PDB file of C-alpha atoms in Angstrom:
ATOM      1  CA  UNK A   1     -19.225  -7.479   6.916  1.00  0.00           C
ATOM      2  CA  UNK A   2     -19.787 -11.400   7.239  1.00  0.00           C
ATOM      3  CA  UNK A   3     -19.020 -11.768   3.604  1.00  0.00           C
ATOM      4  CA  UNK A   4     -15.634  -9.845   3.917  1.00  0.00           C
ATOM      5  CA  UNK A   5     -14.503 -11.924   6.908  1.00  0.00           C
ATOM      6  CA  UNK A   6     -15.452 -15.246   5.138  1.00  0.00           C
ATOM      7  CA  UNK A   7     -13.338 -14.064   2.221  1.00  0.00           C
ATOM      8  CA  UNK A   8     -10.420 -13.520   4.572  1.00  0.00           C
ATOM      9  CA  UNK A   9     -10.901 -16.745   6.056  1.00  0.00           C
ATOM     10  CA  UNK A  10     -10.822 -18.356   2.680  1.00  0.00           C
ATOM     11  CA  UNK A  11      -7.962 -16.578   1.599  1.00  0.00           C
ATOM     12  CA  UNK A  12      -5.916 -17.516   4.700  1.00  0.00           C
ATOM     13  CA  UNK A  13      -6.776 -21.012   4.378  1.00  0.00           C
ATOM     14  CA  UNK A  14      -5.709 -21.180   0.834  1.00  0.00           C
ATOM     15  CA  UNK A  15      -2.237 -19.679   2.042  1.00  0.00           C
ATOM     16  CA  UNK A  16      -2.068 -22.067   4.772  1.00  0.00           C
ATOM     17  CA  UNK A  17      -1.664 -19.357   7.320  1.00  0.00           C
ATOM     18  CA  UNK A  18      -2.753 -18.973  10.750  1.00  0.00           C
ATOM     19  CA  UNK A  19      -5.005 -15.947  11.852  1.00  0.00           C
ATOM     20  CA  UNK A  20      -2.208 -14.639  14.143  1.00  0.00           C
ATOM     21  CA  UNK A  21       0.550 -14.716  11.378  1.00  0.00           C
ATOM     22  CA  UNK A  22      -1.536 -13.252   8.622  1.00  0.00           C
ATOM     23  CA  UNK A  23      -2.653 -10.216  11.180  1.00  0.00           C
ATOM     24  CA  UNK A  24       0.701  -9.618  12.238  1.00  0.00           C
ATOM     25  CA  UNK A  25       2.328  -9.672   8.734  1.00  0.00           C
ATOM     26  CA  UNK A  26      -0.081  -7.403   7.509  1.00  0.00           C
ATOM     27  CA  UNK A  27       0.278  -5.245  10.326  1.00  0.00           C
ATOM     28  CA  UNK A  28       3.997  -5.115   9.920  1.00  0.00           C
ATOM     29  CA  UNK A  29       3.431  -4.486   6.009  1.00  0.00           C
ATOM     30  CA  UNK A  30       0.870  -1.751   7.134  1.00  0.00           C
ATOM     31  CA  UNK A  31       3.405  -0.153   9.319  1.00  0.00           C
ATOM     32  CA  UNK A  32       6.342  -0.790   7.020  1.00  0.00           C
ATOM     33  CA  UNK A  33       8.169  -2.798   9.582  1.00  0.00           C
ATOM     34  CA  UNK A  34       9.261  -5.784   7.311  1.00  0.00           C
ATOM     35  CA  UNK A  35      12.721  -7.115   8.016  1.00  0.00           C
ATOM     36  CA  UNK A  36      14.852  -8.575   5.487  1.00  0.00           C
ATOM     37  CA  UNK A  37      17.565 -11.050   6.205  1.00  0.00           C
ATOM     38  CA  UNK A  38      20.330  -9.686   4.126  1.00  0.00           C
ATOM     39  CA  UNK A  39      23.686  -8.380   4.634  1.00  0.00           C
ATOM     40  CA  UNK A  40      24.216  -4.473   4.842  1.00  0.00           C
ATOM     41  CA  UNK A  41      26.312  -4.643   1.547  1.00  0.00           C
ATOM     42  CA  UNK A  42      23.452  -6.373  -0.406  1.00  0.00           C
ATOM     43  CA  UNK A  43      21.049  -3.842   1.212  1.00  0.00           C
ATOM     44  CA  UNK A  44      23.052  -0.947  -0.209  1.00  0.00           C
ATOM     45  CA  UNK A  45      23.024  -2.691  -3.606  1.00  0.00           C
ATOM     46  CA  UNK A  46      19.277  -3.175  -3.583  1.00  0.00           C
ATOM     47  CA  UNK A  47      18.698   0.377  -2.635  1.00  0.00           C
ATOM     48  CA  UNK A  48      21.077   1.532  -5.447  1.00  0.00           C
ATOM     49  CA  UNK A  49      19.253  -0.758  -7.956  1.00  0.00           C
ATOM     50  CA  UNK A  50      15.692   0.609  -6.911  1.00  0.00           C
ATOM     51  CA  UNK A  51      16.840   4.094  -6.946  1.00  0.00           C
ATOM     52  CA  UNK A  52      18.647   3.719 -10.595  1.00  0.00           C
ATOM     53  CA  UNK A  53      15.489   1.956 -11.862  1.00  0.00           C
ATOM     54  CA  UNK A  54      13.177   4.668 -10.391  1.00  0.00           C
ATOM     55  CA  UNK A  55      15.362   7.358 -11.773  1.00  0.00           C
ATOM     56  CA  UNK A  56      15.189   5.870 -15.091  1.00  0.00           C
ATOM     57  CA  UNK A  57      11.413   5.428 -15.130  1.00  0.00           C
ATOM     58  CA  UNK A  58      11.037   8.910 -14.127  1.00  0.00           C
ATOM     59  CA  UNK A  59      13.365  10.269 -16.767  1.00  0.00           C
ATOM     60  CA  UNK A  60      11.257   8.460 -19.349  1.00  0.00           C
ATOM     61  CA  UNK A  61       8.026   9.991 -18.043  1.00  0.00           C
ATOM     62  CA  UNK A  62       9.639  13.333 -17.875  1.00  0.00           C
ATOM     63  CA  UNK A  63      11.254  13.160 -21.233  1.00  0.00           C
ATOM     64  CA  UNK A  64       8.380  15.039 -23.049  1.00  0.00           C
ATOM     65  CA  UNK A  65       7.866  17.665 -20.143  1.00  0.00           C
ATOM     66  CA  UNK A  66      11.276  19.057 -20.614  1.00  0.00           C
ATOM     67  CA  UNK A  67      12.702  20.075 -23.785  1.00  0.00           C
ATOM     68  CA  UNK A  68      16.557  19.158 -23.962  1.00  0.00           C
ATOM     69  CA  UNK A  69      17.807  20.811 -27.283  1.00  0.00           C
ATOM     70  CA  UNK A  70      20.834  18.313 -27.347  1.00  0.00           C
ATOM     71  CA  UNK A  71      19.405  14.905 -28.130  1.00  0.00           C
ATOM     72  CA  UNK A  72      22.973  13.394 -28.186  1.00  0.00           C
ATOM     73  CA  UNK A  73      23.561  14.397 -24.620  1.00  0.00           C
ATOM     74  CA  UNK A  74      20.295  13.031 -23.464  1.00  0.00           C
ATOM     75  CA  UNK A  75      21.026   9.699 -24.994  1.00  0.00           C
ATOM     76  CA  UNK A  76      24.370   9.630 -23.567  1.00  0.00           C
ATOM     77  CA  UNK A  77      23.050  10.676 -19.994  1.00  0.00           C
ATOM     78  CA  UNK A  78      20.388   7.667 -20.376  1.00  0.00           C
ATOM     79  CA  UNK A  79      23.067   5.309 -21.368  1.00  0.00           C
ATOM     80  CA  UNK A  80      25.278   5.960 -18.592  1.00  0.00           C
ATOM     81  CA  UNK A  81      22.351   5.719 -16.073  1.00  0.00           C
ATOM     82  CA  UNK A  82      21.534   2.215 -17.976  1.00  0.00           C
ATOM     83  CA  UNK A  83      25.120   1.138 -17.680  1.00  0.00           C
ATOM     84  CA  UNK A  84      25.232   2.075 -13.989  1.00  0.00           C
ATOM     85  CA  UNK A  85      22.067  -0.139 -13.395  1.00  0.00           C
ATOM     86  CA  UNK A  86      23.516  -2.988 -15.259  1.00  0.00           C
ATOM     87  CA  UNK A  87      26.828  -2.854 -13.220  1.00  0.00           C
ATOM     88  CA  UNK A  88      24.687  -2.619  -9.789  1.00  0.00           C
ATOM     89  CA  UNK A  89      22.706  -5.640 -10.948  1.00  0.00           C
ATOM     90  CA  UNK A  90      25.996  -7.565 -11.681  1.00  0.00           C
ATOM     91  CA  UNK A  91      27.362  -6.556  -8.440  1.00  0.00           C
ATOM     92  CA  UNK A  92      24.262  -7.559  -6.606  1.00  0.00           C
ATOM     93  CA  UNK A  93      24.192 -11.130  -8.366  1.00  0.00           C
ATOM     94  CA  UNK A  94      27.784 -11.604  -7.545  1.00  0.00           C
ATOM     95  CA  UNK A  95      26.851 -10.927  -3.877  1.00  0.00           C
ATOM     96  CA  UNK A  96      23.736 -12.990  -3.986  1.00  0.00           C
ATOM     97  CA  UNK A  97      23.840 -16.310  -1.727  1.00  0.00           C
ATOM     98  CA  UNK A  98      21.848 -19.233  -1.997  1.00  0.00           C
ATOM     99  CA  UNK A  99      19.109 -17.893   0.009  1.00  0.00           C
ATOM    100  CA  UNK A 100      18.641 -14.832  -2.116  1.00  0.00           C
ATOM    101  CA  UNK A 101      17.443 -14.883  -5.722  1.00  0.00           C
ATOM    102  CA  UNK A 102      19.632 -13.350  -8.725  1.00  0.00           C
ATOM    103  CA  UNK A 103      18.202 -10.331 -10.607  1.00  0.00           C
ATOM    104  CA  UNK A 104      17.092 -10.289 -14.095  1.00  0.00           C
ATOM    105  CA  UNK A 105      19.258  -8.045 -16.536  1.00  0.00           C
ATOM    106  CA  UNK A 106      18.609  -4.385 -16.912  1.00  0.00           C
ATOM    107  CA  UNK A 107      16.781  -4.538 -19.962  1.00  0.00           C
ATOM    108  CA  UNK A 108      14.249  -6.883 -18.620  1.00  0.00           C
ATOM    109  CA  UNK A 109      13.642  -5.015 -15.546  1.00  0.00           C
ATOM    110  CA  UNK A 110      13.129  -1.816 -17.521  1.00  0.00           C
ATOM    111  CA  UNK A 111      10.754  -3.540 -19.841  1.00  0.00           C
ATOM    112  CA  UNK A 112       8.698  -4.817 -16.889  1.00  0.00           C
ATOM    113  CA  UNK A 113       5.835  -2.372 -15.652  1.00  0.00           C
ATOM    114  CA  UNK A 114       6.479  -2.857 -12.153  1.00  0.00           C
ATOM    115  CA  UNK A 115       9.201  -5.494 -11.186  1.00  0.00           C
ATOM    116  CA  UNK A 116       8.846  -7.644  -8.103  1.00  0.00           C
ATOM    117  CA  UNK A 117      12.156  -7.176  -6.267  1.00  0.00           C
ATOM    118  CA  UNK A 118      13.360 -10.624  -4.854  1.00  0.00           C
ATOM    119  CA  UNK A 119      14.126  -8.761  -1.247  1.00  0.00           C
ATOM    120  CA  UNK A 120      10.282  -7.899  -1.390  1.00  0.00           C
ATOM    121  CA  UNK A 121       9.280 -11.472  -1.272  1.00  0.00           C
ATOM    122  CA  UNK A 122      10.262 -12.829   2.051  1.00  0.00           C
ATOM    123  CA  UNK A 123       8.700 -16.362   1.901  1.00  0.00           C
ATOM    124  CA  UNK A 124       6.955 -18.563  -0.606  1.00  0.00           C
ATOM    125  CA  UNK A 125       3.449 -17.366  -0.902  1.00  0.00           C
ATOM    126  CA  UNK A 126       2.837 -15.251  -3.928  1.00  0.00           C
ATOM    127  CA  UNK A 127       2.903 -11.398  -3.655  1.00  0.00           C
ATOM    128  CA  UNK A 128      -0.817 -11.465  -5.349  1.00  0.00           C
ATOM    129  CA  UNK A 129      -2.250 -13.409  -2.779  1.00  0.00           C
ATOM    130  CA  UNK A 130      -0.715 -11.387   0.075  1.00  0.00           C
ATOM    131  CA  UNK A 131      -1.996  -8.408  -1.543  1.00  0.00           C
ATOM    132  CA  UNK A 132      -5.453  -9.916  -1.737  1.00  0.00           C
ATOM    133  CA  UNK A 133      -5.287 -10.781   1.874  1.00  0.00           C
ATOM    134  CA  UNK A 134      -4.057  -7.414   2.953  1.00  0.00           C
ATOM    135  CA  UNK A 135      -6.529  -5.578   0.720  1.00  0.00           C
ATOM    136  CA  UNK A 136      -9.474  -7.781   2.346  1.00  0.00           C
ATOM    137  CA  UNK A 137      -8.210  -6.816   5.733  1.00  0.00           C
ATOM    138  CA  UNK A 138      -8.131  -3.217   5.031  1.00  0.00           C
ATOM    139  CA  UNK A 139     -11.717  -3.465   3.746  1.00  0.00           C
ATOM    140  CA  UNK A 140     -12.814  -5.202   6.936  1.00  0.00           C
ATOM    141  CA  UNK A 141     -11.052  -2.446   8.803  1.00  0.00           C
ATOM    142  CA  UNK A 142     -12.735   0.275   6.876  1.00  0.00           C
ATOM    143  CA  UNK A 143     -16.191  -1.583   7.111  1.00  0.00           C
ATOM    144  CA  UNK A 144     -15.814  -1.780  10.918  1.00  0.00           C
ATOM    145  CA  UNK A 145     -14.892   2.089  11.063  1.00  0.00           C
ATOM    146  CA  UNK A 146     -17.743   2.732   9.045  1.00  0.00           C
ATOM    147  CA  UNK A 147     -19.924   0.763  11.312  1.00  0.00           C
ATOM    148  CA  UNK A 148     -18.676   2.753  14.311  1.00  0.00           C
ATOM    149  CA  UNK A 149     -19.548   5.952  12.353  1.00  0.00           C
ATOM    150  CA  UNK A 150     -23.125   4.707  11.785  1.00  0.00           C
ATOM    151  CA  UNK A 151     -23.490   4.121  15.397  1.00  0.00           C
ATOM    152  CA  UNK A 152     -22.220   7.582  16.350  1.00  0.00           C
ATOM    153  CA  UNK A 153     -24.708   9.021  13.696  1.00  0.00           C
ATOM    154  CA  UNK A 154     -27.727   6.976  15.054  1.00  0.00           C
ATOM    155  CA  UNK A 155     -26.840   8.421  18.744  1.00  0.00           C
ATOM    156  CA  UNK A 156     -26.608  11.706  17.313  1.00  0.00           C
ATOM    157  CA  UNK A 157     -30.035  11.352  15.333  1.00  0.00           C
ATOM    158  CA  UNK A 158     -31.746  10.182  18.684  1.00  0.00           C
ATOM    159  CA  UNK A 159     -30.424  13.063  20.591  1.00  0.00           C
ATOM    160  CA  UNK A 160     -31.589  15.551  17.621  1.00  0.00           C
ATOM    161  CA  UNK A 161     -35.064  13.991  17.716  1.00  0.00           C
ATOM    162  CA  UNK A 162     -35.282  14.355  21.485  1.00  0.00           C
ATOM    163  CA  UNK A 163     -34.284  17.930  21.302  1.00  0.00           C
ATOM    164  CA  UNK A 164     -36.731  18.663  18.586  1.00  0.00           C
ATOM    165  CA  UNK A 165     -39.424  16.856  20.712  1.00  0.00           C
ATOM    166  CA  UNK A 166     -38.513  19.192  23.802  1.00  0.00           C
ATOM    167  CA  UNK A 167     -38.208  22.325  21.685  1.00  0.00           C
ATOM    168  CA  UNK A 168     -41.718  21.475  20.163  1.00  0.00           C
ATOM    169  CA  UNK A 169     -42.944  21.185  23.785  1.00  0.00           C
ATOM    170  CA  UNK A 170     -41.660  24.370  24.961  1.00  0.00           C
ATOM    171  CA  UNK A 171     -43.012  25.991  21.818  1.00  0.00           C
ATOM    172  CA  UNK A 172     -46.497  24.500  22.521  1.00  0.00           C
ATOM    173  CA  UNK A 173     -46.208  25.825  26.274  1.00  0.00           C
ATOM    174  CA  UNK A 174     -44.946  29.392  25.205  1.00  0.00           C
ATOM    175  CA  UNK A 175     -47.890  29.541  22.383  1.00  0.00           C
ATOM    176  CA  UNK A 176     -50.409  28.409  25.179  1.00  0.00           C
ATOM    177  CA  UNK A 177     -49.147  31.018  27.246  1.00  0.00           C
ATOM    178  CA  UNK A 178     -49.222  33.862  24.564  1.00  0.00           C
ATOM    179  CA  UNK A 179     -52.887  32.751  23.564  1.00  0.00           C
ATOM    180  CA  UNK A 180     -54.184  33.053  27.214  1.00  0.00           C
ATOM    181  CA  UNK A 181     -52.712  36.726  27.680  1.00  0.00           C
TER     182      UNK A 181
END
């Protein structure tokens, strides 16, 4: 537990954040309450882009599960969806202001294993470092929960030991009573 706390302190120090800001940021991330400073049209665009991207990725995975006899029709559908994604990216990039980052092309997004969307990065710290801190905080939380469970088990064990002793005492009294009869 001490090691986990020291790791968290070291990670926070490397990020240059206070205890309170990291804890509140992780709590917001844990509860899904991050707020993004964007206009509503940009939010609509990035929801559309994420949806199209995930749809294409899902279709790639489902490609071999479903058998579509008409390969040409499948190619046309895929091309239409990829063109919609390209158009949505172009429209998002045209709406992008100086405070928001522009997206890469659709081909680069589809080639990436898991793209990091610009609207997911709300400040200058790297996403990997934030994930590390979040994982360590969750590990510490699990350790604290396990510690509480161990305390409860210890109390239960001592109760069982006392109960066994009482049962043994009563058994001895009963056996002595039966032996005298």
